[in-house]
Coordinates of C-alpha atoms in Angstrom, one line a residue:
M1 CA 0.2 0.1 0.0
A2 CA 1.6 3.2 -1.0
Q3 CA 1.8 5.9 1.5
V4 CA 1.8 9.9 0.6
L5 CA 4.6 11.8 2.3
E6 CA 4.9 15.3 2.6
F7 CA 8.4 17.1 1.8
K8 CA 8.7 20.7 3.5
L9 CA 11.1 23.4 2.8
P10 CA 14.1 22.3 5.1
D11 CA 15.8 24.8 7.3
L12 CA 18.8 25.8 4.7
G13 CA 20.9 27.0 7.8
E14 CA 22.4 30.4 9.2
G15 CA 18.9 31.7 10.0
L16 CA 17.5 31.7 6.8
T17 CA 13.7 31.8 7.1
E18 CA 12.4 31.5 3.4
A19 CA 13.3 30.9 0.0
E20 CA 12.3 32.0 -3.5
I21 CA 11.2 29.1 -6.1
V22 CA 13.6 29.8 -8.9
R23 CA 12.9 26.3 -10.8
W24 CA 11.2 23.1 -10.4
L25 CA 13.2 20.3 -11.6
V26 CA 10.3 17.7 -11.4
Q27 CA 6.9 17.8 -12.7
V28 CA 3.7 16.2 -10.8
G29 CA 3.7 12.3 -11.9
D30 CA 7.5 12.2 -12.2
V31 CA 9.4 9.5 -10.4
V32 CA 12.0 10.7 -8.2
A33 CA 14.9 8.9 -6.2
V34 CA 16.0 9.4 -2.8
D35 CA 18.3 12.7 -2.6
Q36 CA 17.3 13.7 -6.3
P37 CA 16.9 17.5 -6.7
V38 CA 13.5 18.4 -7.1
V39 CA 13.7 22.1 -6.8
E40 CA 16.1 25.1 -7.4
V41 CA 15.4 27.6 -4.4
E42 CA 17.0 31.1 -4.0
T43 CA 18.0 32.5 -0.4
A44 CA 19.3 35.7 0.6
K45 CA 22.6 34.1 0.4
A46 CA 22.9 31.7 -2.5
M47 CA 21.3 29.5 -5.0
V48 CA 20.5 26.0 -3.6
E49 CA 19.2 22.9 -5.2
V50 CA 16.9 21.0 -2.8
P51 CA 17.2 17.1 -2.6
C52 CA 14.0 15.3 -1.9
P53 CA 14.5 12.8 1.1
Y54 CA 12.1 10.2 -0.4
G55 CA 11.8 8.0 -3.3
G56 CA 8.7 7.8 -5.1
V57 CA 6.0 9.3 -7.4
V58 CA 5.7 13.1 -7.0
T59 CA 1.9 13.8 -6.3
A60 CA 1.8 17.5 -5.9
R61 CA 3.8 20.6 -6.1
F62 CA 3.4 23.5 -3.8
G63 CA 4.1 27.2 -5.0
E64 CA 4.8 28.3 -8.6
E65 CA 8.4 29.8 -9.9
G66 CA 9.1 33.0 -8.2
A67 CA 7.0 32.2 -5.0
E68 CA 8.2 32.7 -1.5
L69 CA 8.0 30.0 0.8
P70 CA 8.9 30.1 4.3
V71 CA 10.9 27.3 6.0
G72 CA 8.7 24.3 7.2
A73 CA 5.9 24.9 4.3
P74 CA 5.2 22.2 2.2
L75 CA 7.2 21.8 -1.5
L76 CA 5.8 18.7 -2.5
T77 CA 4.4 15.4 -1.7
V78 CA 5.7 12.1 -2.8
A79 CA 3.9 8.6 -3.0
V80 CA 6.4 5.6 -1.6
G81 CA 5.9 2.0 -1.4
E82 CA 4.3 -0.2 -3.5
G83 CA 1.0 0.7 -5.3
A84 CA 3.1 4.5 -5.8
E85 CA 2.2 4.1 -9.4
G86 CA -1.6 4.2 -8.8
H87 CA -1.0 7.7 -7.4
R88 CA 0.1 9.4 -10.6
P89 CA -2.8 12.2 -11.2
A90 CA -5.1 12.1 -13.8
A91 CA -5.7 15.6 -13.8
D92 CA -4.0 18.4 -15.2
P93 CA -0.5 19.1 -13.3
G94 CA -1.5 22.5 -13.1
T95 CA -3.9 21.7 -10.1
D96 CA -1.0 20.6 -8.0
G97 CA -1.9 21.9 -4.4
G98 CA -6.0 20.8 -4.0
A99 CA -6.0 17.7 -5.9
A100 CA -2.9 16.0 -4.4
R101 CA -4.2 16.4 -0.8
A102 CA -7.7 15.4 -1.9
G103 CA -6.0 12.0 -3.4
E104 CA -3.9 11.1 0.1
Q105 CA -5.1 7.9 1.7
P106 CA -5.3 8.7 5.2
G107 CA -5.5 4.8 5.8
A108 CA -2.1 3.8 4.1
G109 CA 0.1 2.1 6.4
E110 CA 2.8 3.4 8.5
R111 CA 6.4 2.5 7.3
R112 CA 9.7 3.2 7.5
S113 CA 11.9 4.0 4.4
E114 CA 15.9 3.9 4.4
G115 CA 17.6 7.2 2.8
S116 CA 21.2 7.7 2.1
G117 CA 22.0 9.7 5.0
N118 CA 22.8 12.9 2.9
V119 CA 22.3 15.9 4.7
L120 CA 21.3 19.6 3.5
V121 CA 22.0 21.7 6.5
G122 CA 19.0 21.1 8.8
Y123 CA 17.5 17.8 7.5
G124 CA 18.8 14.2 6.8
T125 CA 17.5 11.4 4.9
S126 CA 18.0 8.8 7.2
E127 CA 14.7 7.6 7.0
A128 CA 10.9 8.8 6.5
P129 CA 8.9 9.9 9.2
A130 CA 6.5 7.4 10.4
R131 CA 3.4 9.1 11.0
R132 CA -0.4 8.5 10.1
R133 CA -1.5 11.2 7.5
R134 CA -4.5 13.2 9.3
V135 CA -7.7 13.0 7.5
R136 CA -8.8 16.2 6.1
P137 CA -12.6 17.7 6.2
Q138 CA -14.4 16.6 3.0
G139 CA -15.6 20.3 3.0
R140 CA -12.2 21.5 2.2
A141 CA -11.6 19.6 -1.7
S142 CA -15.3 21.0 -2.1
G143 CA -14.9 24.6 -0.6
A144 CA -11.7 25.1 -2.6
T145 CA -13.3 24.0 -5.9
A146 CA -16.1 26.3 -5.0
G147 CA -13.7 29.1 -4.4
S148 CA -11.8 28.8 -7.2
G149 CA -15.0 30.2 -9.0
T150 CA -14.5 33.9 -7.7
A151 CA -12.2 35.2 -5.1
G152 CA -14.4 36.7 -2.8
S153 CA -16.6 33.6 -2.0
G154 CA -14.4 32.7 0.9
T155 CA -14.9 36.4 2.5
A156 CA -18.7 36.1 1.8
G157 CA -19.0 33.0 3.8
A158 CA -17.2 34.3 6.7
G159 CA -19.6 37.3 6.7
P160 CA -21.7 36.0 9.6
S161 CA -19.2 35.6 11.9
G162 CA -19.2 39.4 12.7
A163 CA -22.5 38.5 14.7
G164 CA -21.0 36.0 17.1
V165 CA -21.2 33.0 15.0
P166 CA -18.1 31.3 13.9
G167 CA -17.3 31.8 10.1
R168 CA -16.3 29.4 7.6
A169 CA -13.9 29.9 4.9
N170 CA -12.9 27.2 2.4
G171 CA -14.3 24.4 4.7
R172 CA -12.3 25.7 7.7
V173 CA -14.0 27.0 10.9
R174 CA -12.5 30.7 11.8
A175 CA -13.0 31.7 15.5
A176 CA -15.1 34.8 16.0
E177 CA -13.1 36.2 18.6
P178 CA -9.0 35.9 18.4
V179 CA -7.6 32.7 19.7
D180 CA -5.2 32.6 22.8
G181 CA -2.1 30.8 23.0
P182 CA 0.7 30.7 20.2
V183 CA 0.2 32.1 16.9
P184 CA 1.0 29.4 14.2
V185 CA 3.8 31.6 12.2
I186 CA 7.1 30.4 11.2
S187 CA 8.6 33.2 9.4
P188 CA 9.7 36.3 11.1
L189 CA 9.1 38.1 7.7
V190 CA 5.4 37.3 8.2
R191 CA 5.5 38.7 11.7
R192 CA 7.2 41.8 10.8
L193 CA 4.7 42.4 7.5
A194 CA 1.9 42.1 10.1
R195 CA 3.3 44.4 12.8
E196 CA 4.1 47.1 10.4
N197 CA 0.6 47.1 9.1
D198 CA -0.8 47.0 12.7
L199 CA -2.6 43.4 11.8
D200 CA -3.4 40.9 14.7
L201 CA -2.1 37.5 13.7
R202 CA -4.7 36.1 15.9
E203 CA -7.3 37.1 14.0
L204 CA -6.5 35.4 10.7
T205 CA -6.6 31.5 9.9
G206 CA -3.5 30.2 8.0
S207 CA -4.0 28.4 4.8
G208 CA -0.8 26.5 5.2
P209 CA -0.5 22.8 6.8
D210 CA -2.0 22.5 10.2
G211 CA -3.4 26.4 9.9
L212 CA -0.1 27.9 9.4
I213 CA 0.0 31.3 8.7
L214 CA 1.8 32.4 5.3
R215 CA 2.8 35.7 3.9
A216 CA 0.1 35.3 1.3
D217 CA -2.5 35.2 4.2
V218 CA -1.4 38.5 5.4
E219 CA -1.2 40.3 1.9
Y220 CA -4.6 38.9 1.3
A221 CA -6.1 40.3 4.7
L222 CA -4.4 43.8 4.2
R223 CA -5.8 44.0 0.4
A224 CA -9.3 42.8 1.7
A225 CA -9.1 45.6 4.6
A226 CA -7.8 48.2 2.0
A227 CA -10.8 47.2 -0.6
Q228 CA -13.5 47.8 2.1
G229 CA -12.3 51.0 3.2
G230 CA -10.4 50.3 6.0
R231 CA -12.9 47.8 7.9
A232 CA -11.6 45.8 10.6
V233 CA -9.0 42.7 8.8
R234 CA -10.9 40.3 11.0
E235 CA -13.9 41.0 8.4
A236 CA -11.8 40.0 5.6
G237 CA -11.5 36.4 7.0
A238 CA -9.0 33.6 5.9
H239 CA -9.0 33.4 2.0
P240 CA -9.4 30.4 0.1
D241 CA -6.5 28.2 -0.7
G242 CA -5.2 26.5 -4.0
T243 CA -5.9 28.7 -7.1
V244 CA -7.4 31.6 -5.2
R245 CA -4.7 31.8 -3.2
E246 CA -2.1 31.9 -6.4
Q247 CA -4.3 34.7 -7.8
A248 CA -3.8 36.5 -4.7
L249 CA -0.1 36.2 -5.0
A250 CA -0.3 37.3 -8.7
A251 CA -2.3 40.1 -7.6
T252 CA 0.3 41.3 -5.1
A253 CA 3.0 40.9 -8.1
G254 CA 0.7 42.8 -10.4
A255 CA 0.2 45.6 -7.8
T256 CA 3.8 45.9 -7.4
A257 CA 4.4 46.0 -11.1
T258 CA 1.8 48.8 -11.9
G259 CA 3.3 50.8 -9.1
T260 CA 0.7 50.3 -6.0
T261 CA 1.8 49.3 -2.5
G262 CA 0.6 46.0 -0.8
S263 CA -0.7 47.8 1.7
A264 CA -1.9 51.3 1.1
G265 CA -2.6 50.8 -2.7
S266 CA -1.4 54.3 -3.0
A267 CA -0.5 55.4 -6.6
V268 CA 2.9 56.0 -7.7
P269 CA 3.5 58.8 -10.4
P270 CA 4.0 57.5 -14.1
G271 CA 7.8 56.6 -14.8
D272 CA 8.5 55.8 -11.0
V273 CA 9.1 52.1 -10.3
R274 CA 9.1 50.1 -7.2
I275 CA 11.5 47.3 -6.7
P276 CA 10.9 44.8 -4.0
L277 CA 13.9 44.4 -1.6
K278 CA 14.1 40.7 -1.5
G279 CA 16.7 37.9 -2.2
V280 CA 20.2 39.2 -2.0
R281 CA 19.6 42.9 -2.2
G282 CA 16.9 42.4 0.4
A283 CA 19.7 40.7 2.7
V284 CA 22.3 43.2 2.0
A285 CA 19.8 46.1 3.1
D286 CA 18.7 44.3 6.1
K287 CA 22.3 43.6 7.3
L288 CA 23.7 47.1 6.3
A289 CA 21.0 48.6 8.4
R290 CA 21.4 46.4 11.4
S291 CA 25.3 47.2 11.3
R292 CA 24.4 50.8 11.4
R293 CA 21.6 50.7 14.2
E294 CA 24.2 48.4 16.4
I295 CA 27.8 49.2 15.6
P296 CA 29.1 52.4 16.8
D297 CA 31.6 52.4 14.2
A298 CA 34.6 54.9 13.2
T299 CA 37.0 55.1 10.2
C300 CA 40.6 56.1 10.1
W301 CA 42.9 56.2 6.7
V302 CA 46.3 56.5 5.4
D303 CA 48.0 57.0 2.1
A304 CA 50.7 54.4 1.5
D305 CA 53.6 53.8 -1.3
A306 CA 52.5 50.5 -3.0
T307 CA 55.4 50.4 -5.3
E308 CA 57.8 48.0 -3.2
L309 CA 54.5 45.6 -2.8
M310 CA 53.9 45.8 -6.5
R311 CA 57.6 45.0 -7.1
A312 CA 57.4 42.0 -5.1
R313 CA 54.5 40.6 -6.6
S314 CA 56.0 41.0 -10.0
A315 CA 59.3 39.0 -8.7
M316 CA 57.0 36.3 -7.3
N317 CA 55.2 36.2 -10.7
A318 CA 58.5 36.1 -12.6
A319 CA 59.5 32.8 -11.1
S320 CA 57.8 29.5 -12.0
G321 CA 54.6 28.5 -10.2
P322 CA 51.0 29.7 -10.1
K323 CA 50.5 33.4 -10.3
I324 CA 50.0 35.3 -7.2
S325 CA 47.3 37.8 -6.8
L326 CA 47.2 41.2 -5.3
V327 CA 44.3 40.3 -3.1
A328 CA 46.0 37.5 -1.8
L329 CA 48.9 39.4 -0.9
L330 CA 47.0 42.0 1.1
A331 CA 45.3 39.3 2.6
R332 CA 48.4 38.1 4.3
I333 CA 49.2 41.5 5.6
C334 CA 46.0 41.4 7.1
T335 CA 46.2 38.1 8.9
A336 CA 49.7 39.2 10.1
A337 CA 48.4 42.8 11.2
L338 CA 45.5 40.7 13.3
A339 CA 47.7 38.4 14.9
R340 CA 49.4 41.6 16.2
F341 CA 46.2 43.5 17.0
P342 CA 43.6 40.6 17.7
E343 CA 41.0 43.0 19.3
L344 CA 39.9 43.7 15.8
N345 CA 39.3 40.1 15.0
S346 CA 36.4 39.8 17.3
T347 CA 32.5 40.4 17.9
V348 CA 30.1 41.7 20.5
D349 CA 28.0 39.4 22.1
T350 CA 25.1 42.1 23.1
Q351 CA 23.2 39.6 25.2
A352 CA 26.1 38.3 27.3
R353 CA 27.6 41.7 27.2
E354 CA 30.9 40.6 26.1
I355 CA 33.7 40.7 23.6
V356 CA 34.3 37.3 21.9
R357 CA 38.0 37.2 20.5
F358 CA 38.4 34.5 17.7
D359 CA 41.4 32.3 17.6
H360 CA 41.2 31.9 13.8
V361 CA 40.7 34.3 10.9
H362 CA 38.0 33.3 8.5
L363 CA 38.2 36.1 5.9
G364 CA 35.4 37.9 4.1
F365 CA 36.1 39.5 0.7
A366 CA 33.3 41.7 -0.9
A367 CA 32.7 40.6 -4.7
Q368 CA 30.2 42.2 -6.9
T369 CA 28.1 39.9 -8.9
D370 CA 25.0 40.0 -11.2
R371 CA 22.9 39.0 -8.6
G372 CA 24.3 41.8 -6.1
L373 CA 26.8 42.2 -3.4
V374 CA 28.3 39.1 -1.8
V375 CA 30.9 38.3 0.8
P376 CA 32.4 34.9 0.3
V377 CA 34.5 33.6 3.4
V378 CA 38.2 32.0 3.1
R379 CA 38.1 29.8 6.3
D380 CA 41.4 29.6 8.1
A381 CA 43.3 32.6 6.1
H382 CA 45.8 32.9 8.7
A383 CA 47.0 29.3 8.2
R384 CA 47.2 29.8 4.2
D385 CA 50.3 31.0 2.1
A386 CA 49.9 33.8 -0.8
E387 CA 49.6 30.5 -3.1
A388 CA 46.5 28.8 -1.2
L389 CA 45.1 32.4 -0.9
T390 CA 45.3 33.1 -4.6
S391 CA 43.7 29.7 -5.4
E392 CA 40.8 29.9 -3.0
F393 CA 39.9 33.7 -3.7
A394 CA 39.9 32.6 -7.4
R395 CA 37.6 29.4 -6.3
L396 CA 35.1 31.6 -4.5
T397 CA 35.1 34.3 -7.1
E398 CA 34.1 32.0 -9.7
A399 CA 31.7 30.4 -7.5
A400 CA 30.2 33.7 -6.7
R401 CA 29.6 34.9 -10.3
A402 CA 28.0 31.9 -11.3
G403 CA 25.8 32.0 -8.1
R404 CA 26.9 28.4 -6.7
L405 CA 28.0 29.7 -3.5
T406 CA 26.7 27.6 -0.5
P407 CA 25.4 29.2 2.8
G408 CA 28.6 28.0 4.4
E409 CA 30.6 29.8 2.1
L410 CA 29.0 33.0 2.8
T411 CA 29.0 33.0 6.5
G412 CA 31.0 32.8 9.5
G413 CA 33.4 35.6 8.6
T414 CA 35.5 37.3 11.3
F415 CA 37.1 40.1 9.5
T416 CA 36.5 41.5 5.9
L417 CA 38.8 42.8 3.1
N418 CA 37.1 45.4 0.5
N419 CA 39.3 46.1 -2.5
Y420 CA 36.8 48.8 -3.7
G421 CA 39.8 50.2 -5.9
V422 CA 38.5 47.5 -8.6
F423 CA 35.8 50.1 -9.2
G424 CA 38.0 53.1 -9.9
V425 CA 37.6 55.0 -6.5
D426 CA 40.7 55.9 -4.2
G427 CA 38.9 56.1 -0.7
S428 CA 35.8 54.8 1.2
T429 CA 34.3 54.7 4.7
P430 CA 32.6 51.2 4.4
I431 CA 30.0 49.6 6.8
V432 CA 31.1 47.0 9.0
N433 CA 29.9 43.8 7.8
H434 CA 27.9 42.6 10.8
P435 CA 28.7 41.1 13.3
E436 CA 32.4 41.4 12.7
A437 CA 34.2 44.3 14.2
A438 CA 36.2 45.8 11.5
M439 CA 37.0 45.9 7.6
L440 CA 40.0 47.0 5.7
G441 CA 39.4 48.8 2.4
V442 CA 41.7 49.3 -0.2
G443 CA 41.5 52.0 -2.9
R444 CA 42.8 51.8 -6.2
I445 CA 46.8 52.0 -7.0
V446 CA 47.8 54.7 -9.0
P447 CA 50.9 56.9 -9.8
K448 CA 51.1 60.1 -7.4
P449 CA 54.1 62.6 -6.5
W450 CA 55.5 61.0 -3.5
V451 CA 58.6 62.2 -1.6
H452 CA 60.8 58.9 -1.7
E453 CA 64.2 59.3 0.1
G454 CA 64.1 62.9 0.4
E455 CA 63.3 63.4 -3.1
L456 CA 59.9 64.2 -5.1
A457 CA 59.2 60.8 -7.3
V458 CA 56.4 59.2 -9.1
R459 CA 55.3 56.4 -6.9
Q460 CA 52.5 53.8 -6.7
V461 CA 50.3 55.3 -4.3
V462 CA 47.2 53.6 -2.5
Q463 CA 44.5 54.7 0.1
L464 CA 44.0 52.6 3.0
S465 CA 41.0 52.9 5.2
L466 CA 40.0 50.9 8.3
T467 CA 36.4 50.9 9.7
F468 CA 35.9 49.5 13.1
D469 CA 33.5 48.9 15.8
H470 CA 34.5 51.4 18.7
R471 CA 33.5 49.0 21.1
V472 CA 35.9 46.5 20.8
C473 CA 39.0 48.9 20.7
D474 CA 40.0 52.3 21.0
G475 CA 41.7 54.3 18.5
G476 CA 45.0 53.7 19.3
T477 CA 44.5 50.0 18.5
A478 CA 42.9 50.8 15.1
G479 CA 45.4 53.3 14.2
G480 CA 48.4 50.6 15.2
F481 CA 46.6 48.1 13.0
L482 CA 46.4 50.6 9.9
R483 CA 49.9 51.6 10.4
Y484 CA 51.3 47.9 10.5
V485 CA 49.3 47.0 7.4
A486 CA 50.8 50.5 5.7
D487 CA 54.3 49.6 6.8
C488 CA 53.9 46.0 5.2
V489 CA 52.7 47.6 2.0
E490 CA 55.5 50.0 1.9
Q491 CA 58.0 47.5 2.8
P492 CA 56.9 43.9 2.3
A493 CA 60.1 42.5 3.9
V494 CA 58.5 43.7 7.2
L495 CA 56.2 40.3 7.0
L496 CA 59.5 38.2 7.1
R497 CA 59.8 39.0 11.0
T498 CA 56.3 37.3 11.5
L499 CA 56.8 34.3 8.9

């Protein structure tokens, strides 16, 4: 007897709470193997192919390409075991959601299926969960079918609830009064959206599994409130599932494209464009804003004569062996400076009111890609020589441009090197990469007049800047760090003392 198992969007690690579906890799009715990638999603950090921990026939997919799903929301359902072929849907694959759930067999016997043990951060495939599928109300499927005829049917059915009688939306009873106890919400973004619009989540009935409140539920309620001239959100009720929910999401996207807001519905003058802050751009915005809020940063800078460093690099590359990149030499200088000034290789634990100093250097470096600014991390940079650093910088840069960086390669940095000179600028006051304590900025290296050995000469000059968290050290420490870096740039032989 086949059993229908539900595969939910797993925890992708590092505090990620949602992901956007970029591309489905399977169709309803396809046979999948254990650990076969079934969907490509984009988180705020990277593109990830999500493998399915079950083997069988795909009976349903939840979410269209471009939709955002919170962690824990259903991705797809798979029929496993003998008779799984009988779960191939006869209906059009476009009706993924409701049809598949109606086709589940609550009486299917419980069984455990062995997996490969492969793990994508946060979940494994050692075995399938041995639980009995809950019986869904008969009214659910019929309600979804009836509700698909008009987007307002669910709201109309909930109308009597205002008189103290529990309303019914899509076959699910909605309480007339706000319920006590925990609110079934997983995504912090859903909570923030509700909070920013003064929406009480306890007055909503979620359309997700087990009543989970999704972002679409909040957006539907806000649109309903705006359409009814500011009436209380509880009058809007819970919107229908399935097709109507997808139409609600499409309406939200259409409102953004035509220049209206999702909550207030105010028009935008012709020619203006609203661009959603989501994905990489949204993650960068949130992180920079948090850094500005929490970190009392300060910046110091100095000009340095990089002529000798450039000559040293040319001499290295003239010898046999892999070519050495300039950023690798700067990284080697950074790790040496951090060994002398460990205060800057730290973070502030605000809850414990402690400064945490790291005994390792995981060096992040800013990389501009088509998807936006990312900061890949070179692990244990302090233990690598110039050749190893060059190789790792090249690998991570290529992966960043191709969108193949994993969440683990984008997190865990303890110090950041920002070579903004590649953009043709001399100086900058960069924002500290939260929760780190400092960032070294390097401008372009250009010929400039410089007093060298008592005479005016044309030298290769670079501006160095250090932005640091003033909580971890005073200006003397920051100035000492930057001066040591400048000395190593001007006289690379200084590094020989610590090699």
